[in-house]
Short mmCIF file of C-alpha atoms in Angstrom, two decimals:
data_model
loop_
_atom_site.label_atom_id
_atom_site.label_comp_id
_atom_site.label_asym_id
_atom_site.label_seq_id
_atom_site.Cartn_x
_atom_site.Cartn_y
_atom_site.Cartn_z
CA UNK A 2 13.83 -5.66 22.98
CA UNK A 3 14.19 -8.90 24.91
CA UNK A 4 17.06 -11.26 24.21
CA UNK A 5 15.24 -14.58 23.89
CA UNK A 6 18.36 -16.67 24.52
CA UNK A 7 19.06 -15.19 27.95
CA UNK A 8 15.68 -13.70 28.87
CA UNK A 9 17.24 -10.25 29.49
CA UNK A 10 16.39 -7.01 27.76
CA UNK A 11 18.97 -5.67 25.29
CA UNK A 12 19.62 -1.94 25.22
CA UNK A 13 18.94 0.03 22.05
CA UNK A 14 22.26 0.92 20.46
CA UNK A 15 21.17 3.70 18.12
CA UNK A 16 18.70 6.21 19.59
CA UNK A 17 18.46 8.43 16.48
CA UNK A 18 15.18 8.52 14.60
CA UNK A 19 14.77 7.77 10.91
CA UNK A 20 14.39 11.01 8.95
CA UNK A 21 11.91 11.29 6.06
CA UNK A 22 14.24 13.64 4.13
CA UNK A 23 17.34 11.42 4.17
CA UNK A 24 17.20 9.33 0.98
CA UNK A 25 18.63 8.98 -2.49
CA UNK A 26 16.96 7.00 -5.27
CA UNK A 27 18.66 5.53 -8.33
CA UNK A 28 16.83 3.98 -11.24
CA UNK A 29 19.16 2.16 -13.61
CA UNK A 30 17.06 2.90 -16.69
CA UNK A 31 16.17 6.58 -16.06
CA UNK A 32 19.06 8.45 -14.43
CA UNK A 33 17.41 11.87 -14.88
CA UNK A 34 14.38 10.75 -12.85
CA UNK A 35 16.77 9.60 -10.13
CA UNK A 36 18.54 12.97 -10.06
CA UNK A 37 15.30 14.97 -9.66
CA UNK A 38 13.53 12.54 -7.32
CA UNK A 39 12.17 14.32 -4.25
CA UNK A 40 9.79 11.71 -2.81
CA UNK A 41 9.92 7.91 -2.61
CA UNK A 42 8.49 5.17 -0.42
CA UNK A 43 9.32 1.79 1.01
CA UNK A 44 6.22 -0.09 -0.18
CA UNK A 45 3.92 -1.95 2.15
CA UNK A 46 4.08 -5.71 2.42
CA UNK A 47 1.28 -8.06 3.41
CA UNK A 48 0.76 -11.77 3.79
CA UNK A 49 -2.41 -13.44 2.68
CA UNK A 50 -4.55 -15.08 5.34
CA UNK A 51 -6.36 -18.39 4.96
CA UNK A 52 -9.33 -19.53 7.01
CA UNK A 53 -9.14 -22.92 8.67
CA UNK A 54 -12.66 -24.18 9.33
CA UNK A 55 -13.41 -25.69 12.72
CA UNK A 56 -16.66 -26.78 14.41
CA UNK A 57 -16.99 -23.61 16.43
CA UNK A 58 -15.22 -20.89 14.54
CA UNK A 59 -13.09 -20.42 11.43
CA UNK A 60 -9.51 -19.70 12.49
CA UNK A 61 -7.23 -17.36 10.56
CA UNK A 62 -3.87 -18.93 9.64
CA UNK A 63 -0.92 -17.41 7.77
CA UNK A 64 -1.21 -17.77 4.01
CA UNK A 65 1.59 -18.48 1.61
CA UNK A 66 1.48 -15.57 -0.85
CA UNK A 67 3.01 -12.20 -0.16
CA UNK A 68 1.71 -8.99 -1.69
CA UNK A 69 3.99 -6.00 -2.24
CA UNK A 70 2.64 -2.47 -2.56
CA UNK A 71 3.62 -0.18 -5.40
CA UNK A 72 6.79 1.88 -5.50
CA UNK A 73 5.73 5.52 -5.91
CA UNK A 74 8.15 8.28 -6.87
CA UNK A 75 7.70 12.02 -7.22
CA UNK A 76 10.25 13.95 -9.22
CA UNK A 77 10.76 17.53 -10.37
CA UNK A 78 10.19 17.87 -14.12
CA UNK A 79 12.99 19.55 -16.06
CA UNK A 80 11.94 22.26 -18.53
CA UNK A 81 12.98 20.15 -21.54
CA UNK A 82 10.80 17.26 -20.28
CA UNK A 83 13.77 14.87 -20.55
CA UNK A 84 13.01 12.98 -17.31
CA UNK A 85 9.24 13.03 -17.88
CA UNK A 86 9.63 11.70 -21.42
CA UNK A 87 12.01 8.93 -20.32
CA UNK A 88 9.18 7.46 -18.20
CA UNK A 89 6.51 8.18 -20.82
CA UNK A 90 8.63 6.53 -23.53
CA UNK A 91 9.05 3.48 -21.27
CA UNK A 92 5.29 3.19 -20.67
CA UNK A 93 4.47 3.79 -24.35
CA UNK A 94 6.97 1.10 -25.31
CA UNK A 95 5.29 -1.36 -22.95
CA UNK A 96 1.89 -0.67 -24.49
CA UNK A 97 3.12 0.10 -28.06
CA UNK A 98 0.09 2.30 -28.84
CA UNK A 99 1.19 3.19 -32.37
CA UNK A 100 3.48 0.41 -33.59
CA UNK A 101 5.49 -2.63 -32.54
CA UNK A 102 8.62 -0.56 -33.25
CA UNK A 103 8.06 1.26 -29.94
CA UNK A 104 8.33 -2.05 -28.10
CA UNK A 105 11.44 -3.09 -30.06
CA UNK A 106 13.08 0.26 -29.28
CA UNK A 107 12.21 -0.13 -25.61
CA UNK A 108 13.52 -3.67 -25.54
CA UNK A 109 16.88 -2.67 -27.00
CA UNK A 110 17.41 -0.07 -24.23
CA UNK A 111 16.42 -2.17 -21.20
CA UNK A 112 18.14 -4.73 -19.02
CA UNK A 113 17.17 -8.40 -18.90
CA UNK A 114 15.70 -9.40 -15.53
CA UNK A 115 17.17 -12.39 -13.76
CA UNK A 116 13.97 -14.45 -13.78
CA UNK A 117 13.17 -14.11 -17.51
CA UNK A 118 15.04 -15.63 -20.38
CA UNK A 119 12.86 -15.13 -23.45
CA UNK A 120 13.04 -12.45 -26.10
CA UNK A 121 10.59 -9.66 -25.46
CA UNK A 122 11.23 -9.56 -21.71
CA UNK A 123 13.91 -6.90 -21.91
CA UNK A 124 11.63 -4.23 -20.46
CA UNK A 125 12.58 -3.93 -16.79
CA UNK A 126 15.00 -1.94 -14.68
CA UNK A 127 16.40 -2.35 -11.20
CA UNK A 128 16.34 0.49 -8.69
CA UNK A 129 17.80 1.29 -5.28
CA UNK A 130 16.41 3.51 -2.55
CA UNK A 131 19.35 4.42 -0.32
CA UNK A 132 18.37 5.55 3.18
CA UNK A 133 20.65 8.06 4.92
CA UNK A 134 21.30 8.29 8.65
CA UNK A 135 20.96 11.43 10.76
CA UNK A 136 24.38 12.61 9.52
CA UNK A 137 23.21 12.18 5.91
CA UNK A 138 25.55 9.24 5.35
CA UNK A 139 24.18 6.14 3.57
CA UNK A 140 22.95 3.67 6.19
CA UNK A 141 21.02 0.93 4.35
CA UNK A 142 19.21 0.42 1.06
CA UNK A 143 16.07 -1.01 -0.46
CA UNK A 144 16.85 -2.91 -3.65
CA UNK A 145 14.01 -3.32 -6.17
CA UNK A 146 14.15 -5.99 -8.87
CA UNK A 147 12.46 -5.90 -12.27
CA UNK A 148 10.72 -2.52 -12.03
CA UNK A 149 8.38 -1.27 -14.72
CA UNK A 150 6.19 1.87 -14.65
CA UNK A 151 2.46 1.62 -15.13
CA UNK A 152 1.23 5.12 -14.26
CA UNK A 153 2.54 8.65 -14.86
CA UNK A 154 0.63 11.73 -13.73
CA UNK A 155 -0.56 14.55 -15.92
CA UNK A 156 1.09 17.97 -16.18
CA UNK A 157 -1.58 20.68 -15.88
CA UNK A 158 -0.72 24.16 -17.13
CA UNK A 159 -2.63 27.12 -15.69
CA UNK A 160 -2.08 30.73 -16.81
CA UNK A 161 -4.05 32.07 -13.82
CA UNK A 162 -1.48 30.91 -11.24
CA UNK A 163 0.17 33.90 -9.58
CA UNK A 164 2.97 31.99 -7.86
CA UNK A 165 5.33 29.76 -9.78
CA UNK A 166 5.36 26.23 -8.44
CA UNK A 167 7.57 23.98 -10.48
CA UNK A 168 6.06 20.84 -11.92
CA UNK A 169 6.40 17.53 -10.19
CA UNK A 170 5.26 14.24 -11.64
CA UNK A 171 4.29 11.03 -9.86
CA UNK A 172 5.18 7.66 -11.32
CA UNK A 173 4.06 4.29 -9.95
CA UNK A 174 6.01 1.08 -10.48
CA UNK A 175 5.32 -2.63 -10.17
CA UNK A 176 8.25 -4.97 -9.50
CA UNK A 177 8.97 -8.58 -8.67
CA UNK A 178 10.46 -8.13 -5.17
CA UNK A 179 12.33 -5.72 -2.93
CA UNK A 180 14.87 -6.44 -0.18
CA UNK A 181 16.24 -4.29 2.62
CA UNK A 182 20.01 -4.68 2.74
CA UNK A 183 23.10 -3.06 4.17
CA UNK A 184 25.41 -1.21 1.78
CA UNK A 185 27.16 -4.48 0.84
CA UNK A 186 23.80 -6.09 -0.13
CA UNK A 187 23.65 -8.28 3.00
CA UNK A 188 20.12 -8.66 4.44
CA UNK A 189 19.30 -6.35 7.34
CA UNK A 190 18.95 -8.13 10.65
CA UNK A 191 16.45 -7.33 13.38
CA UNK A 192 18.92 -7.51 16.27
#
């Protein structure tokens, strides 16, 4: 990578590759989902593009709104459905399909996000995806703010299966923002 101040190339300091199996996820609101999590992602990020009209051709220019992809987790389901039900209870509380009491119960369990100050907004949770280095030591983290689940997969039972494959469930979250930081919550640098 060139050093733009001197014009010389800088050597790469760490030549180890990022491993897809080195991670740990924690979800403040659902600790059992965190414990059984076996797949997570750093969501995609995109910037909108505006078109600037000219006489000859419209020119693309950087927009001003960022779009963040969904956080998707896969976790092993415990046989008492404790972790599965913690997410389902959260989603049901957000949609209160049977009564407003479900929302009130949800609200009393949750944490207040930093950017909301009204009653009824106590429905979010923060989460952290910790990335491990090649020695399986925490290296950096992805901090998610104001998570809430919007989708939980089905559990399909099948008596004709001959091999036992334990259930996993996928849950998708929306959130306000995520940041990549070091372990002291300082932003990661690109140098």
